XYZ file of C-alpha atoms in Angstrom:
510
model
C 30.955 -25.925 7.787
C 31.102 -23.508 10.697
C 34.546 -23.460 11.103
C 34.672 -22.492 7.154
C 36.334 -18.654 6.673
C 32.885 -17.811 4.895
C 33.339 -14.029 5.644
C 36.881 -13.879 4.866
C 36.829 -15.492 1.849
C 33.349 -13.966 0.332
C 35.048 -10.326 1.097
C 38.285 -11.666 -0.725
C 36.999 -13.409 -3.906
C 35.820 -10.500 -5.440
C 38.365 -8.858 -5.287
C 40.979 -11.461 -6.796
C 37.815 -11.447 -9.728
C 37.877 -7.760 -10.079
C 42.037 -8.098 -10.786
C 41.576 -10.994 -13.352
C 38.642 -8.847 -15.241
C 40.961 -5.625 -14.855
C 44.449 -7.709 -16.708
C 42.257 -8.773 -19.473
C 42.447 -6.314 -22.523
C 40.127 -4.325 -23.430
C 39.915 -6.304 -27.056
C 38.096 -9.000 -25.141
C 34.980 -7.352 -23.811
C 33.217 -10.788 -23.781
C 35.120 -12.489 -21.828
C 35.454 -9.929 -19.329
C 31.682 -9.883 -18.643
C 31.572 -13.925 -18.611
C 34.735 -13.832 -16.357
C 32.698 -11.256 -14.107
C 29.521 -12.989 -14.293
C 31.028 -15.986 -13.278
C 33.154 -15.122 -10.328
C 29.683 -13.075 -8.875
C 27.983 -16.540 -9.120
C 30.606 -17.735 -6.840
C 30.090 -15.345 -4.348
C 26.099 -16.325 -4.770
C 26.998 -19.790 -4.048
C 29.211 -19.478 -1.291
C 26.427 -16.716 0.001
C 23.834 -19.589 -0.235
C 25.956 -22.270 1.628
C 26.717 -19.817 4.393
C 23.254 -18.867 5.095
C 22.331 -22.394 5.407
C 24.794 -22.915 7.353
C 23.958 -20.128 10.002
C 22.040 -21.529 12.999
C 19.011 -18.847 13.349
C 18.849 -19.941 16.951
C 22.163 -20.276 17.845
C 25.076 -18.057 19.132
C 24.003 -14.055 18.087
C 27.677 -13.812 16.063
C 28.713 -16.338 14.067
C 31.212 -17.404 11.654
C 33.875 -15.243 13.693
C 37.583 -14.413 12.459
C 40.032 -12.790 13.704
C 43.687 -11.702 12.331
C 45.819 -9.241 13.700
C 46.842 -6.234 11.685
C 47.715 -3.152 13.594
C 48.409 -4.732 17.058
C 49.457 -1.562 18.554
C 46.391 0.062 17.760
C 44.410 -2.983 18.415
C 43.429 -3.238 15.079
C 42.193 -6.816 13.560
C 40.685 -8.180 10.603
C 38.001 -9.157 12.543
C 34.701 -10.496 10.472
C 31.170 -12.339 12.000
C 27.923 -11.916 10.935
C 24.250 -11.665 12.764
C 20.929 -12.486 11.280
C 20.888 -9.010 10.094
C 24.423 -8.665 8.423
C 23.651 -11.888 6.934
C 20.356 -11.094 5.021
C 22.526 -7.865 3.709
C 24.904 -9.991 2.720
C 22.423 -12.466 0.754
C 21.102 -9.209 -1.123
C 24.627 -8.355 -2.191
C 25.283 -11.849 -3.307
C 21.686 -11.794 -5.664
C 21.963 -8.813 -6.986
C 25.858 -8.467 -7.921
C 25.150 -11.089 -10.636
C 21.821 -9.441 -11.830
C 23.468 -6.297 -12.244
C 26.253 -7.319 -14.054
C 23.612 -9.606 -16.707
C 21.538 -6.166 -16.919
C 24.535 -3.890 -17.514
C 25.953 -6.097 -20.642
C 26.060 -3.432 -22.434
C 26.103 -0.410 -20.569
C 30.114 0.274 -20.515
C 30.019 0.017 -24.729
C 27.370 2.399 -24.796
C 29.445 4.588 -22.847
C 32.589 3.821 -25.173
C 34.765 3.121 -22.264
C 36.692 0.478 -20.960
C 34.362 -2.763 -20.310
C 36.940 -4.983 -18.431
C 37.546 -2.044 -15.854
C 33.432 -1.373 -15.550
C 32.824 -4.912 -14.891
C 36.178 -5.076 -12.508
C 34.934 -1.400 -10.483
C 31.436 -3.273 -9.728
C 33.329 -6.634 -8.321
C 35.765 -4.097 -6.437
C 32.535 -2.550 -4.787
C 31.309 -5.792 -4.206
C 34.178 -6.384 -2.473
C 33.933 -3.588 0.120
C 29.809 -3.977 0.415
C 30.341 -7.271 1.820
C 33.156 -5.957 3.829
C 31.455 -3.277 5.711
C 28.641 -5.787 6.167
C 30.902 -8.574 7.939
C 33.372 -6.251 9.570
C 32.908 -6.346 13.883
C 36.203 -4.260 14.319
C 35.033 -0.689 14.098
C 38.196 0.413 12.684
C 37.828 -1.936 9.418
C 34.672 -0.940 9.281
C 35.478 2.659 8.562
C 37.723 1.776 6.457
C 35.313 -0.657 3.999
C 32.857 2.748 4.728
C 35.325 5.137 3.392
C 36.942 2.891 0.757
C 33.277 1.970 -0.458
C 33.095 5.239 -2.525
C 35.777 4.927 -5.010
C 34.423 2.461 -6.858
C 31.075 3.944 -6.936
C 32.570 7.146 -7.421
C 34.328 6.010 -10.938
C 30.919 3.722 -12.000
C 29.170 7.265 -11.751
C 32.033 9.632 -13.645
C 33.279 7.762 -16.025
C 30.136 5.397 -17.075
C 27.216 7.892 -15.873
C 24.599 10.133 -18.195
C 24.345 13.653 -18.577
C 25.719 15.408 -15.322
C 27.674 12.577 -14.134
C 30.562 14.430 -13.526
C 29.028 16.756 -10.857
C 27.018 14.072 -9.282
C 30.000 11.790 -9.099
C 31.991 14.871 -7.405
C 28.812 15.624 -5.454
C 28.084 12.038 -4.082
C 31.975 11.744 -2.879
C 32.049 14.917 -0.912
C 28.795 14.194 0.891
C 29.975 10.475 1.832
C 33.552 12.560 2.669
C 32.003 15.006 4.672
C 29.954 12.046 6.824
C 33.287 9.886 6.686
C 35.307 12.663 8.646
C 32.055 12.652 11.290
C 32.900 8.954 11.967
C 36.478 9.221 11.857
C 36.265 11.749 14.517
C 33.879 8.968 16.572
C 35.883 6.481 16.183
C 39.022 8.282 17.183
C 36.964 9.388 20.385
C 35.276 5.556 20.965
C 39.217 4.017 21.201
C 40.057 6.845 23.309
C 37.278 6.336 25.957
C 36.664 2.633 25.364
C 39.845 1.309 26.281
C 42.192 1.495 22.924
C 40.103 -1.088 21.326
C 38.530 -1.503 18.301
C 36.821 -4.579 18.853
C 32.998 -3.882 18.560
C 32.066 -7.143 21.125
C 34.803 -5.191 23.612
C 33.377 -1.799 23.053
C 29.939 -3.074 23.382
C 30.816 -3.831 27.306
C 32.260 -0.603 27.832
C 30.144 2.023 29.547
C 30.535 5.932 28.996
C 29.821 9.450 30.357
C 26.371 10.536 29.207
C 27.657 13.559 27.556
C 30.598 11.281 25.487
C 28.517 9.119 24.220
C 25.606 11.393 23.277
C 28.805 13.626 21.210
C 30.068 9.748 20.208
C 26.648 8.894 18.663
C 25.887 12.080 16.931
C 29.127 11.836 14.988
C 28.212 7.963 14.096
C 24.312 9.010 13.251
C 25.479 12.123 11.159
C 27.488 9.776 8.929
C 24.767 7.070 8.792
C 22.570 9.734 8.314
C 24.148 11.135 5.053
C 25.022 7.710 3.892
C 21.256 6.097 3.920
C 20.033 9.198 3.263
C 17.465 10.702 5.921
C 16.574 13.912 5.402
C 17.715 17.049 5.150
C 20.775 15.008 3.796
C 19.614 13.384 1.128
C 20.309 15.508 -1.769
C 23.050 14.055 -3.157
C 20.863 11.036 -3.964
C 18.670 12.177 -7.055
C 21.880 13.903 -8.639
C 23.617 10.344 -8.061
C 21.128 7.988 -8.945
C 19.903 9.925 -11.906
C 23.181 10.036 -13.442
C 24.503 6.729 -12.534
C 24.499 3.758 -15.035
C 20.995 1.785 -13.911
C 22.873 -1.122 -12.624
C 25.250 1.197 -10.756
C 22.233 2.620 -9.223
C 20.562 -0.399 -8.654
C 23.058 -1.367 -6.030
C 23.971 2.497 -5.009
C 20.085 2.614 -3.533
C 19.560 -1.223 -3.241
C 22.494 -1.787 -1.255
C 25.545 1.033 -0.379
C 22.500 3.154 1.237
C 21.759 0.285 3.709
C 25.162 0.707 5.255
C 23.419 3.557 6.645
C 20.833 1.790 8.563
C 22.799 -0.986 9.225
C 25.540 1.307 10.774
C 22.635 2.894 13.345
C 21.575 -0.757 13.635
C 25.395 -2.153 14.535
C 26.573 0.752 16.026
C 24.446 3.658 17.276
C 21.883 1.560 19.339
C 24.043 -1.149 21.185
C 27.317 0.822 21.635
C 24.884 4.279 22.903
C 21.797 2.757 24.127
C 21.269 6.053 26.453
C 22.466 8.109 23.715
C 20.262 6.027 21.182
C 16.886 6.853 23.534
C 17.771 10.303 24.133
C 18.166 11.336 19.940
C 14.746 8.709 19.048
C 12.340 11.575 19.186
C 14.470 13.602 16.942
C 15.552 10.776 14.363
C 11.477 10.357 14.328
C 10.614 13.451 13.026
C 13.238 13.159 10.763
C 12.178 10.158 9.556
C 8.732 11.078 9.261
C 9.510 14.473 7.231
C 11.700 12.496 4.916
C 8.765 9.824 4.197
C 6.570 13.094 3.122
C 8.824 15.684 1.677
C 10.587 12.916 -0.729
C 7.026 11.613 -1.455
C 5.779 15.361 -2.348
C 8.899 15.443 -4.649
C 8.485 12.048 -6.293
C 4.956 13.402 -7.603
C 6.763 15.977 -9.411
C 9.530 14.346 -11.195
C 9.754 14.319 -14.699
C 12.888 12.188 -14.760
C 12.662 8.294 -14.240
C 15.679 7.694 -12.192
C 15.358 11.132 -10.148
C 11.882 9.812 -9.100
C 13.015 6.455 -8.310
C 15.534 7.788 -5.855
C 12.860 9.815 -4.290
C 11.151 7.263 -3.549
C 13.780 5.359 -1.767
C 14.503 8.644 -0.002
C 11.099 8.288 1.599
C 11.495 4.353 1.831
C 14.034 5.545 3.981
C 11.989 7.314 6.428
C 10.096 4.483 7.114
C 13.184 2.317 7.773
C 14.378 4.811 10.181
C 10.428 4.904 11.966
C 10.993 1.318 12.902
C 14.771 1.517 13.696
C 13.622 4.545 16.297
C 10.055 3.080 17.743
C 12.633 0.612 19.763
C 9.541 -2.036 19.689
C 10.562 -5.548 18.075
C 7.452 -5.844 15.574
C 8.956 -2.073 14.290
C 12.896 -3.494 13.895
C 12.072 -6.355 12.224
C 9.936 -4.409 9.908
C 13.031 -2.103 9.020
C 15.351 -5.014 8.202
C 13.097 -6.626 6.212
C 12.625 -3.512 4.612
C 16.035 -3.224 3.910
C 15.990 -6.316 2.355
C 12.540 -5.552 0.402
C 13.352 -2.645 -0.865
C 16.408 -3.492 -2.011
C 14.842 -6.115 -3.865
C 12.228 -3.933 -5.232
C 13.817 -1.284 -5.817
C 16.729 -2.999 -7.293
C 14.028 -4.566 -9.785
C 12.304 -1.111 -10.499
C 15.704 0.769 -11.522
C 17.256 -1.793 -13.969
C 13.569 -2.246 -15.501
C 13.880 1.671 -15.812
C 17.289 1.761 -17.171
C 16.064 -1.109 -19.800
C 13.303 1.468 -20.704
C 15.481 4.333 -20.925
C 17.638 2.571 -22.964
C 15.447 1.672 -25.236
C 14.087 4.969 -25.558
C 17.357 7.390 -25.241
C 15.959 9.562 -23.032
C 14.732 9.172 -18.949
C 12.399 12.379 -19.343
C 8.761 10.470 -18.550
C 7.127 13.383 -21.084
C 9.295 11.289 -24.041
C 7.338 8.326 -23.498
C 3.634 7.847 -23.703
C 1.846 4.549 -24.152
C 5.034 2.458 -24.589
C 2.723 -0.497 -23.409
C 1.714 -0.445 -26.847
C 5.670 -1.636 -28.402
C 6.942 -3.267 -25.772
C 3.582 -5.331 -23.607
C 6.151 -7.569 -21.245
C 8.955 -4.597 -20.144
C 5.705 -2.704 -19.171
C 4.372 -5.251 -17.195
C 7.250 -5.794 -15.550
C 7.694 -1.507 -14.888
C 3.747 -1.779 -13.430
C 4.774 -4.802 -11.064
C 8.038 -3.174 -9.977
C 6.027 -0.096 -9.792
C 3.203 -2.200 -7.128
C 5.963 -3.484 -5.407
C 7.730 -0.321 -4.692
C 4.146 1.297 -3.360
C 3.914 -1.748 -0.743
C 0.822 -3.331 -2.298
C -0.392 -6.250 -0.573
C 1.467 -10.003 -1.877
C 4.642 -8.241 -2.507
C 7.450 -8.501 -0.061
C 7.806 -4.684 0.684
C 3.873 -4.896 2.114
C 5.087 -6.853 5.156
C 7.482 -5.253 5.921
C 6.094 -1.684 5.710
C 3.418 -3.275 7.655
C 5.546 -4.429 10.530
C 7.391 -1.420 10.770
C 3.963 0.517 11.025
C 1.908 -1.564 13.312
C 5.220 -1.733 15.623
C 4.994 1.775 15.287
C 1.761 2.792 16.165
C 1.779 0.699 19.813
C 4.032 2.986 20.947
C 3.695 6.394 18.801
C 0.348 6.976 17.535
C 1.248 10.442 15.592
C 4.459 9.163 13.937
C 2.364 5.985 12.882
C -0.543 7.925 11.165
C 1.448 10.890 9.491
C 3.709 8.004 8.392
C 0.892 6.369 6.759
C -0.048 9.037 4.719
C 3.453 8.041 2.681
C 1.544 5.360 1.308
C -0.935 7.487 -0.648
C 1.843 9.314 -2.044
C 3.681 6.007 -3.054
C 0.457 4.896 -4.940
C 0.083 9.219 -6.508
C 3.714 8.885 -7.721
C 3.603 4.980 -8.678
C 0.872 5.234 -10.995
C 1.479 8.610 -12.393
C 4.655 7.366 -13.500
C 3.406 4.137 -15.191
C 0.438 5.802 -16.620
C 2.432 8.893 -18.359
C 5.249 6.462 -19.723
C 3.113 2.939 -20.647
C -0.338 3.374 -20.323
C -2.652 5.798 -22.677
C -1.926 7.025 -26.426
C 0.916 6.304 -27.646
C 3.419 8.595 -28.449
C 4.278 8.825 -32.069
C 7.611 9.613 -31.716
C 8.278 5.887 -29.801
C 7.514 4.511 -33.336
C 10.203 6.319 -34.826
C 12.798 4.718 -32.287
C 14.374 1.484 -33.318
C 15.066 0.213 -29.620
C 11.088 1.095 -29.046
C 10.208 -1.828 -31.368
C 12.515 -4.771 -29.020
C 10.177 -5.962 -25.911
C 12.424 -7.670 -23.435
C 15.117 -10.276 -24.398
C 15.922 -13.519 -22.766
C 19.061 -12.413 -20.906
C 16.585 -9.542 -19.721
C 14.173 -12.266 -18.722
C 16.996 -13.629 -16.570
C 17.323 -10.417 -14.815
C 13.835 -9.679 -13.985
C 12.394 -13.319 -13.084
C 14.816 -13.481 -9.970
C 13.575 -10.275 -8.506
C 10.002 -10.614 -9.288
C 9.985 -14.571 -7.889
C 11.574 -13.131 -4.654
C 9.217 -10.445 -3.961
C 6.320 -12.654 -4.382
C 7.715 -15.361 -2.523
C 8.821 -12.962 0.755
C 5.066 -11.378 0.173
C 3.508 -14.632 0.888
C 5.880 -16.234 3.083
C 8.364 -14.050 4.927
C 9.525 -16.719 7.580
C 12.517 -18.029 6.430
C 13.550 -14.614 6.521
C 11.792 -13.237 9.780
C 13.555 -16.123 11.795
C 16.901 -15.250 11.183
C 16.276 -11.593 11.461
C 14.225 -11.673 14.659
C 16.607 -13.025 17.363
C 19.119 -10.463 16.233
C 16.515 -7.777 16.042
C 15.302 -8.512 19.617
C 18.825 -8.335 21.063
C 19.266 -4.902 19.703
C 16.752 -3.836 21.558
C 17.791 -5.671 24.558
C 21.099 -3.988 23.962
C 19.227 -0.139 24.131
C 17.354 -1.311 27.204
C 14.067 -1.038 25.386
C 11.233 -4.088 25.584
C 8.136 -4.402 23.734
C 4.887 -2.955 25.450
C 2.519 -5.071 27.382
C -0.867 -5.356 25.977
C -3.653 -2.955 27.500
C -5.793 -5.036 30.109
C -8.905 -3.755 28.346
C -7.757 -5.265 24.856
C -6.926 -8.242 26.239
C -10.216 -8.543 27.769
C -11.717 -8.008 24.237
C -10.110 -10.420 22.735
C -10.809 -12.883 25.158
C -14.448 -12.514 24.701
């Protein structure tokens, strides 16, 4: 099975999908959601064969492919995974499908075209699993770059109130951090031998200066992309206006490209460069994990606060990224993974609510525990698993990321912590003032009020929720395909775990 084109051929089939979906006519909305559901299953089982056959302690690439395409440039389709792309590309595989069962009926609602809503989400699965896979920089800008359209049309022409201006405003901020990497990249295949090849470029060394300017234009796009702060204000415009399955995967998954890219990228191709900027991508990390926190408390919109909170879920991704320990970097892919997971589950269970209710303002709603018992449930358990409590998956990994933390950076470890206070603040406030206390006697008047979740709803949720219990309680299926690739990042940056103090080690002997 290794010799299989997995990567070429998961990055392809969606897109042959999104062109069968897009030539049916728009008289047949049913069969363009079963045609779409279908084809995403494919790519889910293809996703699951793949990552069974990966060999956790094998080779650090695998499944590598190469074909020419602009040979005077030295530009290739080039496509292999590590433990890290994989696990990305797993979450794009599980929730593509989920997403497309929870937005049934999202692209009626907006009295658009359904075949070309369910044909824009297989496009953009199409390019998320291409920037994942990609190891030639150059096709990796390009997945980057092309990522936004489709996003860009799921917000403007399928969004809520605003979508227009969020749509606009999410493009020019992913533009603006585009033309920082294009301006990188143009420099890297200047200085690092007219290759694109990211195993090439990964040999190559550079003038201090070069690749300190190199990595700032690479971090600056990553930057805006995940989003750390102070770029992350297209994020609550976005997600708020974006259908909930559109936002789902715009926080769940497109805002990991960010991480990943610093990940990929920053670290092994700038490892001096990458040591030099840690302090600063810290603090930034750390103010993000507070000010979004601070800002979540005060949301009165659902989907605005949800994004907050991934802005600060953010910060603590970038902490273990920057503490260059391996305890911290596994931590921060696992996070990725978690909170995509989580969070994923948390914003469709919102959009079911909002739905329901016509309206994402939490003042509208008001004991809704009362009408619908199992979607509030599953809000207070999406809710838990968002604030990292302990047996959910996103505990682990917050927990990794700050013990790996705090061996090597005290202060960033403890202010950092304080982020989890918040989390709970904002968590509960939010599932007390919609679900929890008396009910609001204008839910009664609301027909969808009166509908607690349905079975294809079920189907949606159960997924999520088995996953985040399962990686809560047993993370090592996981943790052993991320580790080897997290350790050789670090290897790569020239950064090794710190001994143990003698005096500790004493204690625990005794």
């Amino acid at each position: 099975m290794s010799n299989f084109p997995f990567l070429s051929v998961l990055t392809v089939a969606p897109l042959v999908g999104a062109l069968v979906v897009a030539l049916l006519p728009r008289s047949r909305p049913d069969l363009a959601k079963l045609v779409a559901f279908g084809w995403s299953l494919l790519v889910l089982v293809l996703s699951v064969v793949m990552w069974f056959a990966f060999s956790a302690g094998g080779d650090r690439f695998q499944f590598r492919e190469s074909y020419p395409w602009i040979p005077n440039w030295g530009v290739n389709f080039t496509f292999e995974v590590d433990g890290i792309a994989l696990v990305m590309l797993m979450l794009i595989a599980i929730l593509v499908p989920l997403v497309i069962l929870a937005s049934w009926h999202d692209a009626e609602a907006s009295r658009r075209s359904v075949p070309a809503y369910f044909a824009l989400l297989l496009v953009l699965e199409c390019t998320m699993i291409g920037v994942f896979a990609a190891a030639d920089v150059f096709l990796f800008y390009v997945f980057f770059e092309v990522m936004l359209v489709p996003m860009y049309f799921l917000i403007g022409s399928y969004g809520g109130h605003q979508r227009q201006y969020a749509a606009v405003k999410f493009f020019l901020y992913s533009l603006v951090g585009g033309l920082f990497m294009l301006a990188a990249v143009i420099g890297l295949w200047v200085v690092g031998g007219k290759t694109f090849d990211w195993q090439a470029l990964s040999q190559a060394e550079f003038a201090t200066d070069t690749a300190r300017w190199l990595f700032l234009g690479f971090f600056v796009a990553f930057a805006i992309k995940a989003p750390f702060f102070p770029f992350h204000t297209w994020l609550p415009d976005a997600g708020g206006a974006a259908p909930a399955g559109a936002a789902a995967l715009l926080v769940g998954v497109l805002d990991k490209v960010g991480t990943f890219g610093i990940l990929r990228y920053c670290l092994p191709l700038f490892p001096e460069a990458s040591r030099w900027f840690a302090p600063w991508a810290l603090a930034l990390g750390v103010i993000g994990i507070i000010y979004a926190a601070l800002l979540a408390v005060g949301q009165n919109d659902l989907k605005r606060l949800v994004s907050y909170t991934s802005i600060a879920h953010f910060g603590f991704i970038g902490v273990g990224i920057f503490a260059f320990t391996t305890q911290a970097g596994t931590g921060a892919v696992l996070y990725m993974l978690n909170h995509g997971l989580a969070t994923g589950l948390l914003f469709l269970v919102v959009g079911m609510l909002i739905a329901r209710r016509g309206s994402a303002l939490i003042s509208d709603f008001g004991g809704a525990g009362k009408l619908v018992p199992v979607l509030a449930g599953v809000l207070f358990f999406a809710g838990l698993a968002s604030l990292a409590l302990p047996g959910t998956a996103p505990f682990v990994s917050e927990f990794l990321v700050l013990i790996g933390t705090f061996t090597v950076n005290k202060p960033v470890a403890v202010i950092a912590t304080l982020g989890i206070i918040l989390a709970a603040a904002y968590v509960l406030w939010m599932v007390q003032r919609t679900t929890q206390g008396t009910l609001n006697p204008a839910l009664t008047e609301v027909e969808g009020m009166r509908r607690d979740l349905t079975l294809r709803e079920k189907v949606v949720v159960a997924p999520l929720i088995a996953l985040i219990v399962l990686l809560g309680f047993y993370p090592k299926p996981v943790t052993d395909v991320i580790n080897p690739a997290v350790q050789a990042t670090m290897q790569d940056v020239g950064k090794s775990d710190p001994a143990p103090e003698v005096g500790s080690v004493q204690e625990a002997a005794k």
